[in-house]
Amino acid sequence: MLTSIATVSISGSLESKIAAIAAAGYWGAEIMESDLISCAASPRQIGAMLRSHGLACTAYQPFRDFEGMTGALRQRTFDRIERKFDITQELGSSRLLICSNVHPDCVGDRDRIVADFQELGERAARRGLQVGYEALAWGRHVWDHRDAWDIVRRTDHPAIGLVLDSFHSFARKVPLESLRDIDPAKICIVQLADAPQLYMDELSWSRHYRTMPGQGDFPLVDYVGTLQDIGYRGIFSLETFNDRFRAANTATVAVDGMRSLTYLQDQIARARSADVPAPRVRCSGIEFVEFAANEAEAPRLGRMLSTLGFRRSDKHLRKAVTRWSQGDVNIVINSEIEGFAHTHDMAHGASVCAVGLRVDNVPAALQRAQALRIGTYSQPVGAGEHAIPALRGVGGSLLYLVESDGGQAIWDSEFEPLRTDPDTEDGALQAVDYISQVMPFEEMLSWLLFYGSLLDLHKTPLIEVADPLGLVQSQAMESPDLQLRILLNASAAHQTLSSRFLDKYMGAGVQHLTFRTADIFDSAARMRRQGIDLLPIPQNYYVDLEARLGLDHALVEKLATAHILYDRDASGEYFQYFTRAFDKRFFFEVVERRGYQGYGAPNAPVRLAAQARFRTEQ
Ligand code: MG
């Protein structure tokens, strides 16, 4: 696959975009007119810049409002395009891309349009250039790639080719099978963009919501697979107009684009059972969650864990690291005064610095991470310690990879058991149910791609939750057996709990950890006896709950007394309660699922309001 990206897809100056595109490993870059116009360098200098970075200039684009013009307008259009031919040549490119006409005065007469392209073909051929023609989803007369292909086919000129853009094809719901009618030799370039399924005008949808393949809802695997089936071996170029990408880190989005193309090829190859690298990593749960906490924070965090029924069960043989256990949950508190956890604590304060995932095959997982350009992390290990492979995850935290059956060996060889306090009452917690991470709004798609391309997780539909001070987007990623669930949260509003977390925490990270119990009322009672500080839920919620769901009054009273929230759907019932936050940053949740598979979204506004109230009361 010849990989390319349009400069409009990422943020920054043209110079920084070109550097990031080269560093991410693309074959070429499409130079967007708006980037060229605002650049201080001449087209020749920009062309030299691309070559010095080892990049091909895939194309110059776009030329607008070409075909079907009449009279003086037609003459002016041809004069205009000669100037764009000059720039294309100065850039050192051989391709100029034309979008279908949206001008109010253009005519849709097919013969006249074909004649325009035949004349254009002659002019382009004299300069050794090729022109690609693209049907915009909002073109005045041509908005369907089948019509654009008909025009290119009838023009029948070697200098005139077809541009396919997956966004336009999917936005207009053009049947995928129509790609099979196209002569692959006539395809000039294929532009790729995914997008969430939205119901709005195509122009706004395209300009603001395009994403990298795999971040949206379009079946890009089928699109690209079909083009490869018909023998297309040319350029695939990402063209993603997206408000978040415009605000995000240039290098990150450039690497995300390459990651999305790698993942796309991987899925196509896998669908064809070809010789392919390691599959997406299967996770069978969470071996441990590691908190970084300094000497002052660690005892307070330990007390909070005690109220949740965790026992301080083991101590590291050589380090200031303790293990707190309950059910299948292992929490590690790392108070070392050097190393990764210490650095994390210095930057963020007490916080989750790492999550240990149980995976099927660690070497294969590392191979896949490398193919996806996911960074690894290692630090010196002492004698007798396991070197646990780690990947760099959200907000600089780590994802440790532990063989599914290898966790016990680590605990046995590196930790010694402690005499546990007989007064600590178990909190009836069984396992980590899900991990909730908060990230900047412009990074959310990046982490969605990170998790989805690396791990065998699927995304559930995006949910929008009302915080008292703005909307929060919430996206769940789940393993097929539901042993690993990760919730990604982000908000474009500055005062939501999610955004305040980012300020307070100095970056992205785990905002809350949710534990599963088999009996929520028993669990809550045990924790009350330990003196847990639960988030109070207002009585109005329970009055509404009883009326809304027709619940038994005695059950509602029981829920209200224990500050337990309730939801139900077609598959079952859900119970949840929350602790107050530790240092106003992270908090814990306990849930009981009786067949229910969601995350209590209807209760989230009530919880967020309760947390906001708690914050202002403090
Ligand atoms: Mg396009």
Coordinates of C-alpha atoms and ligand atoms in Angstrom, one line a residue:
M1 CA 0.0 0.0 0.0
L2 CA 1.4 3.4 -1.0
T3 CA 0.5 5.5 2.1
S4 CA -0.2 9.2 2.0
I5 CA -1.9 11.8 4.0
A6 CA -3.4 15.2 3.0
T7 CA -1.7 18.0 4.9
V8 CA -5.2 19.3 6.0
S9 CA -5.6 16.2 8.2
I10 CA -3.2 17.4 10.9
S11 CA -2.5 20.6 12.8
G12 CA 0.4 23.0 12.7
S13 CA 2.4 24.9 10.1
L14 CA 3.1 23.2 6.8
E15 CA 6.8 22.7 7.8
S16 CA 5.8 21.0 11.0
K17 CA 3.2 18.9 9.2
I18 CA 5.7 17.7 6.6
A19 CA 8.2 16.8 9.4
A20 CA 5.5 14.8 11.3
I21 CA 4.3 13.0 8.2
A22 CA 7.8 11.9 7.3
A23 CA 8.5 10.8 10.9
A24 CA 5.3 8.7 10.9
G25 CA 6.6 6.8 7.9
Y26 CA 4.2 7.8 5.1
W27 CA 5.3 7.3 1.5
G28 CA 3.9 10.7 0.4
A29 CA 1.8 13.8 1.2
E30 CA -1.0 15.6 -0.6
I31 CA -0.3 19.4 -0.4
M32 CA -3.5 21.2 0.3
E33 CA -3.9 24.6 -1.3
S34 CA -4.8 26.4 1.9
D35 CA -1.5 25.1 3.5
L36 CA 0.5 26.2 0.5
I37 CA -1.1 29.7 0.3
S38 CA -0.4 30.4 4.0
C39 CA 3.2 29.1 3.9
A40 CA 6.1 31.5 3.5
A41 CA 8.1 29.0 1.4
S42 CA 7.7 29.0 -2.4
P43 CA 6.1 25.9 -4.1
R44 CA 9.6 24.9 -5.3
Q45 CA 10.9 25.2 -1.7
I46 CA 8.0 23.2 -0.4
G47 CA 8.7 20.5 -3.0
A48 CA 12.4 20.4 -2.0
M49 CA 11.3 20.2 1.7
L50 CA 9.2 17.1 0.9
R51 CA 12.0 15.5 -1.0
S52 CA 14.5 16.2 1.7
H53 CA 12.2 14.4 4.1
G54 CA 12.0 11.4 1.7
L55 CA 8.4 12.1 0.9
A56 CA 6.7 12.0 -2.5
C57 CA 4.3 14.9 -3.3
T58 CA 1.3 12.7 -3.9
A59 CA -0.9 15.5 -5.3
Y60 CA -1.7 19.1 -5.2
Q61 CA -5.4 19.9 -4.4
P62 CA -8.1 20.9 -4.7
F63 CA -9.0 22.7 -7.9
R64 CA -12.6 23.8 -7.7
D65 CA -15.4 24.6 -10.1
F66 CA -13.9 23.3 -13.3
E67 CA -16.4 21.3 -15.4
G68 CA -19.5 22.6 -17.1
M69 CA -18.6 26.3 -17.2
T70 CA -19.8 28.4 -20.1
G71 CA -18.6 31.5 -22.0
A72 CA -16.2 33.8 -20.3
L73 CA -16.3 31.7 -17.1
R74 CA -15.1 28.7 -19.0
Q75 CA -12.1 30.6 -20.5
R76 CA -11.2 32.0 -17.0
T77 CA -11.4 28.5 -15.5
F78 CA -8.9 27.2 -18.1
D79 CA -6.6 30.2 -17.5
R80 CA -6.8 29.5 -13.7
I81 CA -6.0 25.8 -14.0
E82 CA -2.8 26.6 -16.1
R83 CA -1.6 28.5 -13.0
K84 CA -2.3 25.5 -10.8
F85 CA -0.5 23.3 -13.2
D86 CA 2.5 25.6 -12.7
I87 CA 2.3 25.1 -8.9
T88 CA 1.9 21.4 -9.3
Q89 CA 5.0 21.2 -11.3
E90 CA 7.0 23.5 -9.0
L91 CA 6.0 21.2 -6.1
G92 CA 7.5 18.3 -8.1
S93 CA 4.1 16.5 -8.2
S94 CA 2.5 14.9 -11.3
R95 CA -1.1 15.1 -10.0
L96 CA -3.7 17.8 -9.6
L97 CA -7.0 16.9 -8.1
I98 CA -10.3 18.5 -9.2
C99 CA -13.5 18.4 -7.1
S100 CA -16.8 18.2 -8.9
N101 CA -18.3 21.6 -9.5
V102 CA -20.6 23.4 -7.0
H103 CA -20.8 26.7 -8.9
P104 CA -24.4 27.9 -9.3
D105 CA -23.8 28.6 -13.1
C106 CA -22.3 25.3 -14.1
V107 CA -24.2 23.1 -16.4
G108 CA -24.7 19.3 -16.0
D109 CA -24.7 18.5 -19.7
R110 CA -22.6 15.3 -19.7
D111 CA -21.3 15.7 -23.3
R112 CA -20.1 19.2 -22.5
I113 CA -18.4 18.1 -19.3
V114 CA -16.6 15.2 -21.2
A115 CA -15.5 17.8 -23.8
D116 CA -14.1 20.0 -21.0
F117 CA -12.1 17.1 -19.6
Q118 CA -10.8 16.1 -23.1
E119 CA -9.4 19.6 -23.6
L120 CA -8.0 19.5 -20.1
G121 CA -6.4 16.1 -20.8
E122 CA -4.5 17.6 -23.7
R123 CA -3.3 20.5 -21.7
A124 CA -2.2 18.3 -18.8
A125 CA -0.5 15.8 -21.1
R126 CA 1.6 18.6 -22.6
R127 CA 3.1 19.2 -19.2
G128 CA 3.3 15.5 -18.3
L129 CA 0.7 15.9 -15.6
Q130 CA -2.3 13.8 -14.6
V131 CA -5.6 15.3 -13.4
G132 CA -7.9 13.3 -11.0
Y133 CA -11.6 14.0 -10.8
E134 CA -13.5 13.5 -7.6
A135 CA -17.3 13.5 -7.0
L136 CA -18.0 15.7 -3.9
A137 CA -21.0 14.5 -2.0
W138 CA -22.5 18.0 -2.4
G139 CA -21.5 18.6 -6.0
R140 CA -24.0 20.5 -8.1
H141 CA -24.5 17.9 -10.9
V142 CA -21.9 15.2 -10.0
W143 CA -22.1 13.8 -6.4
D144 CA -21.7 10.1 -7.0
H145 CA -18.5 8.3 -7.9
R146 CA -20.4 6.3 -10.5
D147 CA -21.1 9.6 -12.4
A148 CA -17.5 10.7 -12.0
W149 CA -16.3 7.3 -13.3
D150 CA -18.7 7.6 -16.3
I151 CA -17.2 11.0 -17.1
V152 CA -13.6 9.7 -16.8
R153 CA -14.4 6.6 -18.8
R154 CA -16.0 8.7 -21.6
T155 CA -13.3 11.2 -21.6
D156 CA -10.9 8.3 -22.3
H157 CA -7.8 10.4 -22.0
P158 CA -4.6 9.0 -20.4
A159 CA -4.1 12.3 -18.4
I160 CA -7.5 12.2 -16.8
G161 CA -8.2 9.8 -13.9
L162 CA -10.7 9.1 -11.2
V163 CA -10.3 10.2 -7.5
L164 CA -12.2 8.0 -5.1
D165 CA -12.9 9.4 -1.6
S166 CA -14.5 7.0 0.8
F167 CA -16.3 9.7 2.7
H168 CA -18.2 10.9 -0.3
S169 CA -19.1 7.3 -1.4
F170 CA -20.4 6.4 2.1
A171 CA -22.1 9.7 2.8
R172 CA -24.1 9.3 -0.4
K173 CA -24.6 5.6 0.3
V174 CA -23.3 4.6 -3.1
P175 CA -23.3 0.8 -3.3
L176 CA -19.9 -0.7 -2.6
E177 CA -20.3 -3.2 -5.5
S178 CA -20.2 -0.2 -7.9
L179 CA -16.4 0.0 -7.3
R180 CA -16.1 -3.3 -9.2
D181 CA -17.2 -1.5 -12.4
I182 CA -14.2 0.8 -12.3
D183 CA -11.0 0.2 -14.3
P184 CA -8.3 0.2 -11.6
A185 CA -5.8 1.6 -14.1
K186 CA -7.9 4.7 -14.3
I187 CA -7.9 5.4 -10.6
C188 CA -5.6 8.4 -9.9
I189 CA -5.7 8.2 -6.1
V190 CA -8.0 6.9 -3.4
Q191 CA -8.6 9.1 -0.4
L192 CA -9.7 7.5 2.8
A193 CA -11.7 8.9 5.7
D194 CA -14.0 7.3 8.2
A195 CA -16.8 9.2 10.0
P196 CA -19.4 8.6 12.7
Q197 CA -22.8 8.0 11.3
L198 CA -24.5 11.5 11.6
Y199 CA -27.6 12.9 10.1
M200 CA -26.7 16.3 8.8
D201 CA -25.7 18.0 5.6
E202 CA -22.8 16.3 3.8
L203 CA -20.6 19.4 3.7
S204 CA -20.6 20.1 7.4
W205 CA -20.3 16.4 8.1
S206 CA -17.3 16.2 5.9
R207 CA -15.6 19.4 7.1
H208 CA -15.8 18.7 10.8
Y209 CA -16.3 15.0 11.5
R210 CA -14.1 12.9 9.2
T211 CA -11.8 10.6 11.2
M212 CA -9.1 8.1 10.6
P213 CA -10.2 4.6 9.4
G214 CA -11.4 2.6 12.5
Q215 CA -12.5 5.7 14.5
G216 CA -15.9 6.0 12.8
D217 CA -18.7 3.8 11.5
F218 CA -17.9 3.3 7.8
P219 CA -17.0 -0.1 6.5
L220 CA -13.5 0.9 5.3
V221 CA -12.2 -2.7 5.4
D222 CA -14.8 -3.6 2.7
Y223 CA -14.1 -0.4 0.7
V224 CA -10.3 -0.9 0.5
G225 CA -10.6 -4.7 0.2
T226 CA -12.9 -4.3 -2.8
L227 CA -10.4 -1.9 -4.5
Q228 CA -7.6 -4.3 -3.9
D229 CA -9.7 -7.1 -5.2
I230 CA -10.2 -5.3 -8.5
G231 CA -6.4 -4.8 -8.8
Y232 CA -5.9 -1.3 -7.6
R233 CA -2.3 -1.0 -6.3
G234 CA -2.0 2.8 -6.2
I235 CA -2.0 5.4 -3.5
F236 CA -4.2 5.4 -0.4
S237 CA -4.2 8.9 1.1
L238 CA -5.9 9.9 4.3
E239 CA -8.0 13.1 4.0
T240 CA -9.6 13.8 7.4
F241 CA -11.1 17.2 8.1
N242 CA -11.7 17.1 11.8
D243 CA -12.0 19.8 14.4
R244 CA -10.4 17.7 17.0
F245 CA -7.4 16.9 14.8
R246 CA -6.9 20.6 14.1
A247 CA -6.5 21.1 17.9
A248 CA -4.5 18.0 18.6
N249 CA -0.8 17.2 18.6
T250 CA 0.6 17.1 15.0
A251 CA 2.9 14.1 15.5
T252 CA 0.2 12.1 17.4
V253 CA -2.4 12.5 14.7
A254 CA 0.2 11.7 12.0
V255 CA 1.1 8.5 13.8
D256 CA -2.6 7.7 14.4
G257 CA -3.1 7.9 10.7
M258 CA -0.4 5.4 10.0
R259 CA -1.7 3.2 12.8
S260 CA -5.2 3.3 11.2
L261 CA -3.8 2.2 7.8
T262 CA -1.7 -0.6 9.4
Y263 CA -4.8 -1.8 11.3
L264 CA -6.9 -1.5 8.1
Q265 CA -4.5 -3.7 6.1
D266 CA -4.3 -6.1 9.0
Q267 CA -8.0 -6.5 9.0
I268 CA -8.2 -7.0 5.2
A269 CA -5.4 -9.6 5.3
R270 CA -7.0 -11.4 8.2
A271 CA -10.4 -11.5 6.4
R272 CA -8.5 -13.2 3.5
S273 CA -6.7 -15.5 5.9
A274 CA -3.3 -14.5 4.4
D275 CA 0.0 -14.7 6.2
V276 CA -0.5 -11.9 8.8
P277 CA 1.2 -10.7 11.9
A278 CA -0.1 -11.4 15.4
P279 CA -3.8 -10.8 15.8
R280 CA -5.4 -8.3 18.1
V281 CA -4.4 -9.2 21.7
R282 CA -6.9 -11.2 23.6
C283 CA -7.2 -10.0 27.2
S284 CA -8.6 -12.2 30.0
G285 CA -8.8 -9.5 32.6
I286 CA -6.8 -7.2 34.8
E287 CA -4.0 -8.7 36.9
F288 CA -3.3 -5.5 38.9
V289 CA -3.9 -1.8 39.0
E290 CA -0.8 0.1 40.2
F291 CA -1.1 3.4 42.1
A292 CA 1.8 5.8 42.5
A293 CA 1.6 7.4 45.9
N294 CA 4.3 9.1 47.9
E295 CA 5.0 8.4 51.6
A296 CA 2.4 11.0 52.7
E297 CA -0.3 9.8 50.2
A298 CA 0.2 6.1 50.5
P299 CA -1.2 5.7 54.1
R300 CA -4.3 7.8 53.2
L301 CA -4.9 5.8 50.1
G302 CA -4.4 2.6 52.1
R303 CA -7.0 3.7 54.6
M304 CA -9.5 4.4 51.7
L305 CA -8.8 0.9 50.3
S306 CA -9.4 -0.6 53.8
T307 CA -12.8 1.0 54.0
L308 CA -13.5 -0.8 50.6
G309 CA -12.5 -4.1 52.3
F310 CA -9.1 -4.5 50.8
R311 CA -6.4 -6.2 52.9
R312 CA -2.8 -5.2 52.7
S313 CA -1.7 -8.7 51.8
D314 CA 1.9 -8.6 50.6
K315 CA 4.9 -6.5 50.5
H316 CA 7.6 -6.3 47.9
L317 CA 10.8 -8.0 48.9
R318 CA 13.1 -5.0 48.0
K319 CA 10.9 -2.1 47.2
A320 CA 8.4 0.3 48.9
V321 CA 5.6 -1.5 47.1
T322 CA 2.6 -3.1 48.7
R323 CA -0.2 -5.3 47.4
W324 CA -3.8 -4.9 48.5
S325 CA -6.1 -7.8 47.6
Q326 CA -9.7 -8.7 47.6
G327 CA -11.5 -11.3 45.4
D328 CA -9.7 -11.3 42.1
V329 CA -8.6 -7.6 42.5
N330 CA -5.0 -6.7 43.1
I331 CA -4.1 -3.1 43.9
V332 CA -0.5 -2.2 44.1
I333 CA 0.7 1.0 45.9
N334 CA 4.1 2.1 44.7
S335 CA 5.9 4.6 47.0
E336 CA 9.5 4.2 45.6
I337 CA 11.5 7.3 45.6
E338 CA 12.9 6.7 42.1
G339 CA 11.7 5.1 38.9
F340 CA 8.6 5.4 36.8
A341 CA 6.0 5.4 39.6
H342 CA 7.9 8.2 41.4
T343 CA 8.0 10.3 38.3
H344 CA 4.3 9.8 37.7
D345 CA 3.5 10.8 41.3
M346 CA 5.6 13.9 40.9
A347 CA 3.7 14.9 37.8
H348 CA 0.2 13.9 38.8
G349 CA 0.0 13.3 42.5
A350 CA -1.4 10.0 43.8
S351 CA -2.9 8.3 40.8
V352 CA -3.1 5.1 38.8
C353 CA 0.3 4.9 37.0
A354 CA -0.1 1.5 35.4
V355 CA -2.5 -1.3 34.7
G356 CA -1.4 -4.9 34.3
L357 CA -3.4 -6.8 31.6
R358 CA -3.7 -10.5 31.5
V359 CA -3.0 -11.4 27.8
D360 CA -2.7 -14.7 25.9
N361 CA 0.7 -14.3 24.4
V362 CA 3.0 -11.5 25.5
P363 CA 5.6 -11.8 22.7
A364 CA 2.9 -11.7 20.1
A365 CA 1.3 -8.8 21.8
L366 CA 4.6 -6.9 21.7
Q367 CA 5.0 -7.7 18.0
R368 CA 1.6 -6.3 17.3
A369 CA 2.3 -3.2 19.3
Q370 CA 5.5 -2.6 17.4
A371 CA 3.7 -3.0 14.1
L372 CA 1.2 -0.4 15.2
R373 CA 4.0 2.0 16.3
I374 CA 2.9 1.8 20.0
G375 CA 5.8 2.8 22.2
T376 CA 7.2 0.3 24.8
Y377 CA 8.7 1.2 28.2
S378 CA 11.3 -0.6 30.2
Q379 CA 13.3 0.3 33.3
P380 CA 16.1 -1.5 35.1
V381 CA 15.0 -4.5 37.1
G382 CA 16.7 -5.8 40.2
A383 CA 18.0 -9.3 40.8
G384 CA 15.2 -11.8 41.1
E385 CA 12.6 -9.4 39.6
H386 CA 10.5 -10.1 36.6
A387 CA 11.0 -7.7 33.7
I388 CA 7.3 -7.2 32.8
P389 CA 6.9 -5.8 29.3
A390 CA 5.1 -2.5 29.2
L391 CA 3.4 -0.2 26.6
R392 CA 2.9 3.5 26.9
G393 CA -0.7 4.2 27.4
V394 CA -3.1 7.1 28.2
G395 CA -1.5 10.2 29.7
G396 CA 2.0 8.6 29.9
S397 CA 0.7 5.7 32.1
L398 CA 1.8 2.2 31.4
L399 CA 0.0 -1.0 30.3
Y400 CA 1.9 -4.0 31.6
L401 CA 1.5 -7.3 29.7
V402 CA 1.3 -10.3 31.9
E403 CA 0.7 -13.9 30.6
S404 CA -2.8 -15.0 31.6
D405 CA -1.5 -17.6 33.9
G406 CA 1.7 -15.8 34.9
G407 CA 0.5 -13.4 37.6
Q408 CA 0.9 -15.7 40.5
A409 CA 4.5 -16.3 39.7
I410 CA 5.2 -12.6 40.1
W411 CA 3.5 -12.3 43.4
D412 CA 5.1 -15.5 44.7
S413 CA 8.7 -14.6 43.7
E414 CA 8.8 -10.8 44.3
F415 CA 6.4 -10.3 47.3
E416 CA 6.2 -11.7 50.8
P417 CA 2.8 -12.2 52.5
L418 CA 1.9 -9.9 55.4
R419 CA -0.1 -10.7 58.5
T420 CA -3.4 -9.1 57.7
D421 CA -5.4 -7.1 60.1
P422 CA -8.1 -9.4 61.4
D423 CA -10.5 -6.4 62.0
T424 CA -10.6 -5.6 58.2
E425 CA -13.9 -6.9 56.9
D426 CA -14.0 -8.0 53.3
G427 CA -16.1 -5.7 51.1
A428 CA -17.5 -8.5 49.0
L429 CA -15.8 -7.2 45.9
Q430 CA -15.0 -9.8 43.2
A431 CA -13.2 -8.2 40.3
V432 CA -12.5 -5.0 38.5
D433 CA -15.6 -4.3 36.4
Y434 CA -14.3 -1.5 34.3
I435 CA -11.6 1.3 34.2
S436 CA -12.8 4.8 33.4
Q437 CA -10.2 7.1 31.8
V438 CA -10.5 10.8 31.1
M439 CA -8.6 12.4 28.3
P440 CA -8.6 15.7 26.4
F441 CA -11.5 15.9 23.9
E442 CA -9.1 16.2 21.0
E443 CA -7.3 13.0 22.0
M444 CA -10.3 10.7 22.5
L445 CA -10.3 9.3 18.9
S446 CA -6.6 8.6 19.3
W447 CA -7.1 6.4 22.4
L448 CA -10.1 4.7 20.8
L449 CA -7.8 3.7 17.9
F450 CA -5.0 2.7 20.3
Y451 CA -7.2 0.3 22.2
G452 CA -9.2 -1.0 19.3
S453 CA -6.2 -1.7 17.0
L454 CA -4.1 -3.4 19.7
L455 CA -6.6 -5.3 21.8
D456 CA -9.5 -7.5 20.9
L457 CA -12.0 -4.9 22.1
H458 CA -15.1 -3.6 20.3
K459 CA -16.6 -0.2 20.9
T460 CA -20.2 0.3 22.0
P461 CA -22.2 3.3 20.7
L462 CA -20.9 6.7 21.9
I463 CA -23.0 8.2 24.8
E464 CA -23.3 11.8 25.7
V465 CA -23.8 12.5 29.4
A466 CA -25.0 15.8 30.8
D467 CA -22.6 17.2 33.5
P468 CA -24.0 20.3 35.3
L469 CA -21.4 22.4 33.4
G470 CA -21.3 20.8 29.9
L471 CA -21.6 17.6 27.9
V472 CA -19.3 14.7 28.4
Q473 CA -18.7 12.0 25.7
S474 CA -18.4 8.5 26.9
Q475 CA -17.2 5.6 24.8
A476 CA -16.9 2.0 26.1
M477 CA -14.5 -0.5 24.7
E478 CA -15.2 -4.1 25.7
S479 CA -13.6 -7.5 25.2
P480 CA -15.8 -10.3 23.8
D481 CA -16.0 -12.1 27.2
L482 CA -16.4 -8.7 29.0
Q483 CA -13.4 -9.5 31.2
L484 CA -11.9 -6.2 30.2
R485 CA -14.0 -3.0 29.9
I486 CA -12.5 0.4 29.5
L487 CA -14.6 3.6 29.4
L488 CA -13.1 6.6 27.6
N489 CA -14.5 10.0 28.7
A490 CA -13.8 13.5 27.3
S491 CA -15.5 16.8 27.2
A492 CA -15.1 19.9 25.0
A493 CA -16.5 22.1 27.9
H494 CA -13.9 23.4 30.4
Q495 CA -15.8 23.1 33.6
T496 CA -17.2 19.6 33.5
L497 CA -15.9 17.1 36.0
S498 CA -13.9 15.4 33.2
S499 CA -12.2 18.6 32.2
R500 CA -11.5 19.7 35.8
F501 CA -9.9 16.3 36.3
L502 CA -7.5 17.0 33.5
D503 CA -6.5 20.3 35.1
K504 CA -6.3 18.9 38.6
Y505 CA -4.5 15.8 37.5
M506 CA -2.2 17.6 35.0
G507 CA -3.2 15.4 32.1
A508 CA -5.1 12.3 31.1
G509 CA -5.5 9.3 33.3
V510 CA -7.8 6.9 35.3
Q511 CA -10.6 8.9 36.9
H512 CA -12.3 6.0 38.5
L513 CA -12.1 2.3 39.1
T514 CA -15.2 0.2 39.3
F515 CA -15.4 -3.1 41.2
R516 CA -18.0 -5.8 40.8
T517 CA -19.9 -7.4 43.6
A518 CA -22.5 -10.2 43.7
D519 CA -24.6 -8.5 46.4
I520 CA -24.6 -4.7 46.4
F521 CA -26.6 -4.3 49.6
D522 CA -24.3 -6.7 51.5
S523 CA -21.2 -4.9 50.1
A524 CA -22.5 -1.5 51.0
A525 CA -23.4 -2.6 54.5
R526 CA -19.9 -4.1 55.0
M527 CA -18.3 -0.8 53.9
R528 CA -20.5 1.3 56.1
R529 CA -19.2 -0.7 59.0
Q530 CA -15.7 0.1 57.9
G531 CA -16.6 3.8 57.8
I532 CA -16.7 4.4 54.1
D533 CA -17.5 7.9 52.8
L534 CA -20.1 7.4 50.1
L535 CA -21.3 10.0 47.6
P536 CA -24.7 11.2 48.9
I537 CA -27.5 10.9 46.3
P538 CA -30.4 13.3 46.7
Q539 CA -33.9 12.1 47.7
N540 CA -35.4 13.6 44.5
Y541 CA -33.6 10.9 42.5
Y542 CA -35.3 8.2 44.4
V543 CA -38.8 9.8 44.2
D544 CA -38.3 10.0 40.4
L545 CA -36.9 6.4 40.2
E546 CA -39.9 5.0 42.0
A547 CA -42.3 6.8 39.7
R548 CA -40.3 6.3 36.5
L549 CA -39.6 2.6 36.8
G550 CA -42.6 1.6 39.0
L551 CA -40.2 0.1 41.6
D552 CA -41.4 -1.4 44.9
H553 CA -41.4 1.3 47.6
A554 CA -39.4 -0.8 50.0
L555 CA -36.7 -1.4 47.5
V556 CA -36.4 2.3 46.7
E557 CA -36.1 3.0 50.4
K558 CA -33.3 0.5 50.7
L559 CA -31.5 2.0 47.7
A560 CA -31.9 5.5 49.2
T561 CA -30.6 4.5 52.6
A562 CA -27.4 3.1 51.0
H563 CA -27.0 5.8 48.4
I564 CA -27.3 3.2 45.7
L565 CA -28.3 4.2 42.2
Y566 CA -30.4 1.8 40.0
D567 CA -31.0 1.3 36.3
R568 CA -32.5 -1.4 34.2
D569 CA -32.8 -2.3 30.5
A570 CA -34.1 -5.2 28.5
S571 CA -31.2 -7.5 29.6
G572 CA -31.3 -6.8 33.4
E573 CA -30.8 -4.6 36.4
Y574 CA -27.8 -2.5 37.5
F575 CA -26.9 -1.2 41.0
Q576 CA -24.1 1.2 41.7
Y577 CA -22.6 3.4 44.4
F578 CA -19.7 5.7 44.5
T579 CA -17.1 6.7 47.0
R580 CA -16.1 10.3 47.5
A581 CA -13.0 11.4 45.6
F582 CA -9.4 10.9 46.8
D583 CA -7.8 14.4 46.8
K584 CA -10.7 15.5 44.6
R585 CA -9.2 13.4 41.7
F586 CA -10.1 9.8 41.5
F587 CA -12.8 7.8 43.1
F588 CA -14.2 4.2 43.3
E589 CA -17.4 2.7 42.2
V590 CA -19.1 -0.6 43.1
V591 CA -21.6 -2.2 40.8
E592 CA -23.8 -5.3 40.8
R593 CA -24.9 -6.5 37.3
R594 CA -27.9 -8.7 37.1
G595 CA -27.6 -9.3 33.4
Y596 CA -27.3 -5.6 32.6
Q597 CA -24.4 -4.8 30.2
G598 CA -24.4 -1.0 30.2
Y599 CA -22.8 1.6 32.5
G600 CA -25.7 3.3 34.1
A601 CA -25.7 6.2 31.7
P602 CA -29.2 7.5 32.9
N603 CA -27.7 7.9 36.4
A604 CA -24.5 9.7 35.3
P605 CA -26.0 13.2 35.4
V606 CA -27.2 12.6 39.0
R607 CA -23.8 11.3 40.0
L608 CA -22.0 14.2 38.2
A609 CA -24.2 16.8 39.9
A610 CA -23.6 15.1 43.3
Q611 CA -19.9 15.3 42.7
A612 CA -20.1 18.9 41.7
R613 CA -22.1 19.7 44.8
F614 CA -19.6 17.9 47.0
R615 CA -16.8 19.9 45.4
T616 CA -18.4 23.3 46.1
E617 CA -19.2 22.2 49.7
Q618 CA -15.6 21.3 50.5
Ligands
MG1 MG -11.4 14.2 -1.1

